[in-house]
Each structure stands twice: as C-alpha cells, then as structure tokens.
PDB file of C-alpha atoms in Angstrom:
ATOM      1  CA  MET A  11     142.615  96.098  89.843  1.00 69.00           C
ATOM      2  CA  GLU A  12     142.924  92.338  90.378  1.00 80.00           C
ATOM      3  CA  ILE A  13     141.833  92.954  93.989  1.00 84.00           C
ATOM      4  CA  ALA A  14     138.864  95.025  93.176  1.00 84.00           C
ATOM      5  CA  PHE A  15     137.843  91.918  90.376  1.00 87.00           C
ATOM      6  CA  TYR A  16     138.039  89.428  93.079  1.00 88.00           C
ATOM      7  CA  LEU A  17     136.489  91.436  95.690  1.00 89.00           C
ATOM      8  CA  CYS A  18     133.431  92.274  93.478  1.00 89.00           C
ATOM      9  CA  GLY A  19     133.255  88.690  92.101  1.00 90.00           C
ATOM     10  CA  LEU A  20     133.298  87.471  95.744  1.00 91.00           C
ATOM     11  CA  VAL A  21     130.331  89.750  96.950  1.00 91.00           C
ATOM     12  CA  ALA A  22     128.663  88.879  93.617  1.00 91.00           C
ATOM     13  CA  VAL A  23     128.694  85.121  94.542  1.00 91.00           C
ATOM     14  CA  LEU A  24     127.817  85.236  98.163  1.00 91.00           C
ATOM     15  CA  THR A  25     125.083  87.844  97.705  1.00 91.00           C
ATOM     16  CA  THR A  26     123.734  85.593  94.662  1.00 89.00           C
ATOM     17  CA  LEU A  27     123.571  82.604  97.134  1.00 89.00           C
ATOM     18  CA  ARG A  28     121.727  84.553  99.617  1.00 89.00           C
ATOM     19  CA  VAL A  29     119.229  85.514  97.173  1.00 86.00           C
ATOM     20  CA  ILE A  30     118.543  81.690  96.439  1.00 85.00           C
ATOM     21  CA  THR A  31     118.601  80.658 100.066  1.00 84.00           C
ATOM     22  CA  HIS A  32     116.622  83.700 101.525  1.00 80.00           C
ATOM     23  CA  THR A  33     112.758  83.153 102.348  1.00 78.00           C
ATOM     24  CA  ASN A  34     111.750  86.545 102.361  1.00 76.00           C
ATOM     25  CA  PRO A  35     111.399  87.924  98.891  1.00 76.00           C
ATOM     26  CA  VAL A  36     111.981  91.541  99.501  1.00 75.00           C
ATOM     27  CA  HIS A  37     115.345  90.890 101.091  1.00 79.00           C
ATOM     28  CA  ALA A  38     116.110  88.502  98.371  1.00 81.00           C
ATOM     29  CA  LEU A  39     115.570  91.373  95.945  1.00 81.00           C
ATOM     30  CA  LEU A  40     117.672  93.468  97.930  1.00 83.00           C
ATOM     31  CA  TYR A  41     120.596  90.993  97.921  1.00 87.00           C
ATOM     32  CA  LEU A  42     119.810  90.485  94.076  1.00 86.00           C
ATOM     33  CA  ILE A  43     120.344  94.479  93.691  1.00 86.00           C
ATOM     34  CA  VAL A  44     123.767  94.186  95.448  1.00 88.00           C
ATOM     35  CA  SER A  45     124.533  91.041  93.182  1.00 90.00           C
ATOM     36  CA  VAL A  46     123.959  93.280  90.283  1.00 89.00           C
ATOM     37  CA  LEU A  47     125.963  96.272  91.804  1.00 89.00           C
ATOM     38  CA  SER A  48     128.945  93.965  92.538  1.00 91.00           C
ATOM     39  CA  ILE A  49     128.905  92.611  88.899  1.00 91.00           C
ATOM     40  CA  ALA A  50     128.885  96.225  87.694  1.00 90.00           C
ATOM     41  CA  GLY A  51     132.099  96.433  89.853  1.00 89.00           C
ATOM     42  CA  VAL A  52     133.691  93.513  87.788  1.00 90.00           C
ATOM     43  CA  PHE A  53     132.823  95.113  84.640  1.00 88.00           C
ATOM     44  CA  PHE A  54     134.003  98.281  85.870  1.00 87.00           C
ATOM     45  CA  SER A  55     137.364  96.635  87.168  1.00 86.00           C
ATOM     46  CA  LEU A  56     137.767  95.056  83.778  1.00 84.00           C
ATOM     47  CA  GLY A  57     137.695  98.471  82.112  1.00 81.00           C
ATOM     48  CA  ALA A  58     134.172  97.995  80.422  1.00 80.00           C
ATOM     49  CA  TYR A  59     132.580 101.237  81.836  1.00 83.00           C
ATOM     50  CA  PHE A  60     129.699 101.104  79.231  1.00 81.00           C
ATOM     51  CA  ALA A  61     128.705  97.686  80.267  1.00 82.00           C
ATOM     52  CA  GLY A  62     129.077  98.589  83.872  1.00 85.00           C
ATOM     53  CA  ALA A  63     126.941 101.554  83.771  1.00 85.00           C
ATOM     54  CA  LEU A  64     124.340  99.594  81.546  1.00 84.00           C
ATOM     55  CA  GLU A  65     124.192  97.124  84.409  1.00 85.00           C
ATOM     56  CA  ILE A  66     123.511  99.793  86.948  1.00 85.00           C
ATOM     57  CA  ILE A  67     120.945 101.773  84.965  1.00 84.00           C
ATOM     58  CA  VAL A  68     119.202  98.610  83.361  1.00 82.00           C
ATOM     59  CA  TYR A  69     119.202  96.121  85.885  1.00 80.00           C
ATOM     60  CA  ALA A  70     119.885  97.842  89.322  1.00 74.00           C
ATOM     61  CA  GLY A  71     117.855 100.790  88.214  1.00 77.00           C
ATOM     62  CA  ALA A  72     114.829  99.701  85.886  1.00 77.00           C
ATOM     63  CA  ILE A  73     114.229  95.732  86.337  1.00 76.00           C
ATOM     64  CA  MET A  74     114.803  95.776  90.143  1.00 74.00           C
ATOM     65  CA  VAL A  75     112.294  98.440  90.654  1.00 74.00           C
ATOM     66  CA  LEU A  76     109.935  96.736  88.696  1.00 75.00           C
ATOM     67  CA  PHE A  77     110.620  93.581  90.824  1.00 76.00           C
ATOM     68  CA  VAL A  78     110.032  95.492  93.959  1.00 72.00           C
ATOM     69  CA  PHE A  79     106.861  96.768  92.718  1.00 74.00           C
ATOM     70  CA  VAL A  80     105.493  93.504  91.865  1.00 72.00           C
ATOM     71  CA  VAL A  81     106.521  92.027  95.375  1.00 72.00           C
ATOM     72  CA  MET A  82     104.581  95.020  96.900  1.00 70.00           C
ATOM     73  CA  MET A  83     101.708  94.362  94.719  1.00 70.00           C
ATOM     74  CA  LEU A  84     101.340  90.588  96.006  1.00 68.00           C
ATOM     75  CA  ASN A  85     100.811  92.264  99.422  1.00 63.00           C
ATOM     76  CA  LEU A  86     102.126  89.175 101.422  1.00 59.00           C
ATOM     77  CA  GLY A  87     100.181  90.168 104.332  1.00 57.00           C
ATOM     78  CA  ASN A  88     100.965  90.869 107.990  1.00 59.00           C
ATOM     79  CA  ALA A  89     103.442  87.802 108.260  1.00 57.00           C
ATOM     80  CA  THR A  90     106.162  89.949 106.869  1.00 58.00           C
ATOM     81  CA  VAL A  91     105.387  92.945 109.326  1.00 61.00           C
ATOM     82  CA  LYS A  92     107.061  91.216 112.387  1.00 67.00           C
ATOM     83  CA  GLN A  93     110.148  89.995 110.283  1.00 64.00           C
ATOM     84  CA  GLU A  94     110.451  93.461 108.952  1.00 64.00           C
ATOM     85  CA  ARG A  95     110.457  94.765 112.665  1.00 70.00           C
ATOM     86  CA  ASP A  96     113.245  92.267 113.379  1.00 69.00           C
ATOM     87  CA  TRP A  97     115.181  93.504 110.632  1.00 65.00           C
ATOM     88  CA  LEU A  98     115.318  96.991 111.773  1.00 69.00           C
ATOM     89  CA  GLN A  99     117.678  96.133 114.577  1.00 72.00           C
ATOM     90  CA  PRO A 100     121.335  97.479 113.901  1.00 71.00           C
ATOM     91  CA  SER A 101     122.868  94.179 115.196  1.00 72.00           C
ATOM     92  CA  LEU A 102     121.236  92.485 111.708  1.00 70.00           C
ATOM     93  CA  TRP A 103     121.672  95.350 108.916  1.00 72.00           C
ATOM     94  CA  ILE A 104     125.168  96.662 110.049  1.00 77.00           C
ATOM     95  CA  GLY A 105     126.793  93.821 108.339  1.00 76.00           C
ATOM     96  CA  THR A 106     125.172  94.347 105.132  1.00 75.00           C
ATOM     97  CA  GLY A 107     125.696  98.105 105.239  1.00 78.00           C
ATOM     98  CA  ILE A 108     129.633  97.551 105.967  1.00 83.00           C
ATOM     99  CA  VAL A 109     129.651  95.086 103.213  1.00 79.00           C
ATOM    100  CA  SER A 110     127.788  97.543 100.701  1.00 78.00           C
ATOM    101  CA  LEU A 111     130.102 100.448 101.710  1.00 82.00           C
ATOM    102  CA  LEU A 112     133.027  98.405 101.040  1.00 82.00           C
ATOM    103  CA  LEU A 113     131.640  97.537  97.699  1.00 78.00           C
ATOM    104  CA  LEU A 114     131.073 100.944  96.803  1.00 77.00           C
ATOM    105  CA  LEU A 115     134.820 101.938  97.775  1.00 83.00           C
ATOM    106  CA  VAL A 116     136.248  99.113  95.817  1.00 79.00           C
ATOM    107  CA  MET A 117     134.046 100.329  92.630  1.00 74.00           C
ATOM    108  CA  VAL A 118     135.358 103.834  93.150  1.00 78.00           C
ATOM    109  CA  TYR A 119     139.025 102.505  93.447  1.00 79.00           C
ATOM    110  CA  ALA A 120     138.409 100.283  90.176  1.00 72.00           C
ATOM    111  CA  ILE A 121     137.289 103.621  88.317  1.00 71.00           C
ATOM    112  CA  MET A 122     139.919 105.690  89.707  1.00 77.00           C
ATOM    113  CA  THR A 123     143.041 103.415  88.946  1.00 75.00           C
ATOM    114  CA  ALA A 124     141.739 102.021  85.673  1.00 68.00           C
ATOM    115  CA  ASN A 125     144.222 102.275  82.710  1.00 65.00           C
ATOM    116  CA  ASP A 126     142.128 101.003  79.957  1.00 59.00           C
ATOM    117  CA  GLN A 127     144.579  98.162  79.067  1.00 58.00           C
ATOM    118  CA  GLY A 128     142.644  95.163  79.990  1.00 55.00           C
ATOM    119  CA  ILE A 129     140.234  95.195  76.954  1.00 53.00           C
ATOM    120  CA  ASP A 130     141.737  95.412  73.347  1.00 57.00           C
ATOM    121  CA  GLY A 131     139.253  95.833  70.727  1.00 59.00           C
ATOM    122  CA  THR A 132     136.984  98.732  68.968  1.00 67.00           C
ATOM    123  CA  VAL A 133     135.166 100.934  71.062  1.00 70.00           C
ATOM    124  CA  ILE A 134     131.531 100.691  70.922  1.00 74.00           C
ATOM    125  CA  ASP A 135     129.199 103.515  71.400  1.00 79.00           C
ATOM    126  CA  THR A 136     125.725 104.117  72.574  1.00 79.00           C
ATOM    127  CA  LYS A 137     124.475 104.710  69.236  1.00 86.00           C
ATOM    128  CA  ALA A 138     125.973 101.265  68.077  1.00 83.00           C
ATOM    129  CA  VAL A 139     124.325  99.644  70.684  1.00 79.00           C
ATOM    130  CA  GLY A 140     121.027 101.178  70.092  1.00 83.00           C
ATOM    131  CA  ILE A 141     121.328 100.567  66.156  1.00 87.00           C
ATOM    132  CA  SER A 142     121.789  96.615  67.075  1.00 82.00           C
ATOM    133  CA  LEU A 143     119.051  96.451  69.537  1.00 80.00           C
ATOM    134  CA  PHE A 144     116.538  98.017  67.525  1.00 84.00           C
ATOM    135  CA  GLY A 145     117.856  96.665  64.423  1.00 86.00           C
ATOM    136  CA  PRO A 146     118.808  93.123  63.968  1.00 86.00           C
ATOM    137  CA  TYR A 147     117.739  92.113  67.551  1.00 81.00           C
ATOM    138  CA  VAL A 148     114.593  94.216  67.561  1.00 84.00           C
ATOM    139  CA  LEU A 149     112.460  91.011  67.914  1.00 82.00           C
ATOM    140  CA  ALA A 150     114.430  89.778  70.952  1.00 80.00           C
ATOM    141  CA  VAL A 151     113.833  93.249  72.669  1.00 80.00           C
ATOM    142  CA  GLU A 152     110.160  92.991  71.649  1.00 84.00           C
ATOM    143  CA  PHE A 153     109.672  89.333  73.251  1.00 81.00           C
ATOM    144  CA  ALA A 154     111.718  90.623  76.383  1.00 80.00           C
ATOM    145  CA  SER A 155     109.205  93.211  76.997  1.00 82.00           C
ATOM    146  CA  MET A 156     106.479  91.173  76.295  1.00 84.00           C
ATOM    147  CA  LEU A 157     107.615  88.479  78.931  1.00 80.00           C
ATOM    148  CA  LEU A 158     108.049  91.154  81.366  1.00 78.00           C
ATOM    149  CA  LEU A 159     104.686  92.404  80.665  1.00 82.00           C
ATOM    150  CA  ALA A 160     103.188  89.016  81.002  1.00 80.00           C
ATOM    151  CA  GLY A 161     104.821  88.548  84.163  1.00 76.00           C
ATOM    152  CA  LEU A 162     103.703  91.660  85.753  1.00 77.00           C
ATOM    153  CA  VAL A 163      99.971  90.904  84.503  1.00 78.00           C
ATOM    154  CA  VAL A 164     100.407  87.487  86.321  1.00 75.00           C
ATOM    155  CA  ALA A 165     101.698  88.925  89.513  1.00 71.00           C
ATOM    156  CA  PHE A 166      98.926  91.428  89.362  1.00 73.00           C
ATOM    157  CA  HIS A 167      96.324  88.542  89.015  1.00 71.00           C
ATOM    158  CA  VAL A 168      98.026  86.469  92.030  1.00 67.00           C
ATOM    159  CA  GLY A 169      98.402  89.614  94.110  1.00 65.00           C
ATOM    160  CA  HIS A 170      94.595  90.649  93.865  1.00 66.00           C
ATOM    161  CA  GLU A 171      93.326  87.002  94.647  1.00 59.00           C
ATOM    162  CA  GLU A 172      90.817  87.186  97.293  1.00 63.00           C
ATOM    163  CA  ARG A 173      91.777  85.081 100.450  1.00 57.00           C
ATOM    164  CA  GLN A 174      89.325  83.903 102.937  1.00 61.00           C
ATOM    165  CA  GLY A 175      90.108  86.239 105.751  1.00 59.00           C
ATOM    166  CA  GLU A 176      90.340  89.192 103.335  1.00 55.00           C
ATOM    167  CA  ALA A 177      87.063  88.682 101.828  1.00 52.00           C
ATOM    168  CA  LEU A 178      85.186  88.946 105.078  1.00 51.00           C
ATOM    169  CA  SER A 179      86.724  92.127 106.326  1.00 53.00           C
ATOM    170  CA  ASN A 180      86.335  93.820 103.023  1.00 52.00           C
ATOM    171  CA  ARG A 181      82.443  92.593 103.139  1.00 54.00           C
ATOM    172  CA  ASP A 182      82.448  94.003 106.835  1.00 55.00           C
ATOM    173  CA  ALA A 183      83.958  97.310 105.537  1.00 53.00           C
ATOM    174  CA  ASN A 184      81.350  97.483 103.031  1.00 54.00           C
ATOM    175  CA  LYS A 185      78.617  97.156 105.279  1.00 56.00           C
ATOM    176  CA  GLU A 186      79.827  99.999 107.504  1.00 54.00           C
ATOM    177  CA  GLU A 187      80.050 102.276 104.695  1.00 55.00           C
ATOM    178  CA  HIS A 188      76.214 101.910 104.198  1.00 56.00           C
ATOM    179  CA  VAL A 189      75.306 102.397 107.542  1.00 55.00           C
TER     180      VAL A 189
END
C-alpha cells in the first residue's frame, strides 16, 4: 500500500507541475485530469474509498468536463491545430499513455489489497455528507456554484469577442449568403 501511495503521489506532483508549466490549455487540462485521478489513487491507497470516488466523480468527471467545454468555447483558433497534429505522433503520447496505464494498475492494486486498517474513526455515509453540504454548509455550496457560473459567463464573453480577422470573414460570409 505504501508503494501505491508514493507512486500516486509522485504522479500527482509531476502532472501538477506539468499543468503549471504547459503552454497549451487543452493539454494542461488533460494533465490536470491525470493529477486528479492520481490524487484519487492516494485516497484509495489510504483506505478512504468514498473520498477517492468523490474525487473521480466530482473533479475528474464534472468539473474537468466543464473546464474542457470552457476552453473549447474560447476557440483559440488555428494556432493550436498544428500543435494538435504534432501531438498525434505516437512518439509523443506513448509516454503519457504508459504513465496513465501504470496509474490505473496502481489504483486497482491499491483497491484489491486494502485492509481498511489505515484510517481509524467513524464511517461517514453519503447521506451524512449530503446533510452536511445542504445543511450548515449550504451557503458555501451556493457560493461555489455562483463562482463557477460567473467563470463560465466570463469565458463565454471572452470567447465570443470579435477579432479583426474573424469579423472580416463573417461579413464576407454574410455577403455571399445574400447574393
């Protein structure tokens, strides 16, 4: 179990550093997803299955999909198309695929060999978490949802800002439709 903990922690640190240093936002988001999955592996190796499952479902599933849609909505243009074609070469993505496969195997190993002796305390079920979130912490949940909505609205307005080259091509397209 310690090996799974340290390996998932190492992957989380390395991919988080790659998120910070990467220039392409789509690739940075993909590294962020791997980082979140490796943090879930840390939770699984510690015996906190509920926290690991929430990490995967909430962060890797919902919030990362929202981030990917926002980045896609920003429409970064044709500059990223060449870079995307370069990334499709197997020599560049095979390392990331092997690391992701290794992370998956470590997470499966951590789940299969867990003995539930790592964390002492009371078991908290889903109902208790829901009551806490929508009871005393309902204001924090609402603020977080408003913050995400505000970020989405800002990304929408930034993404639909007319650029000089795009404005001319849109006018030309409208003229061709009327002819």
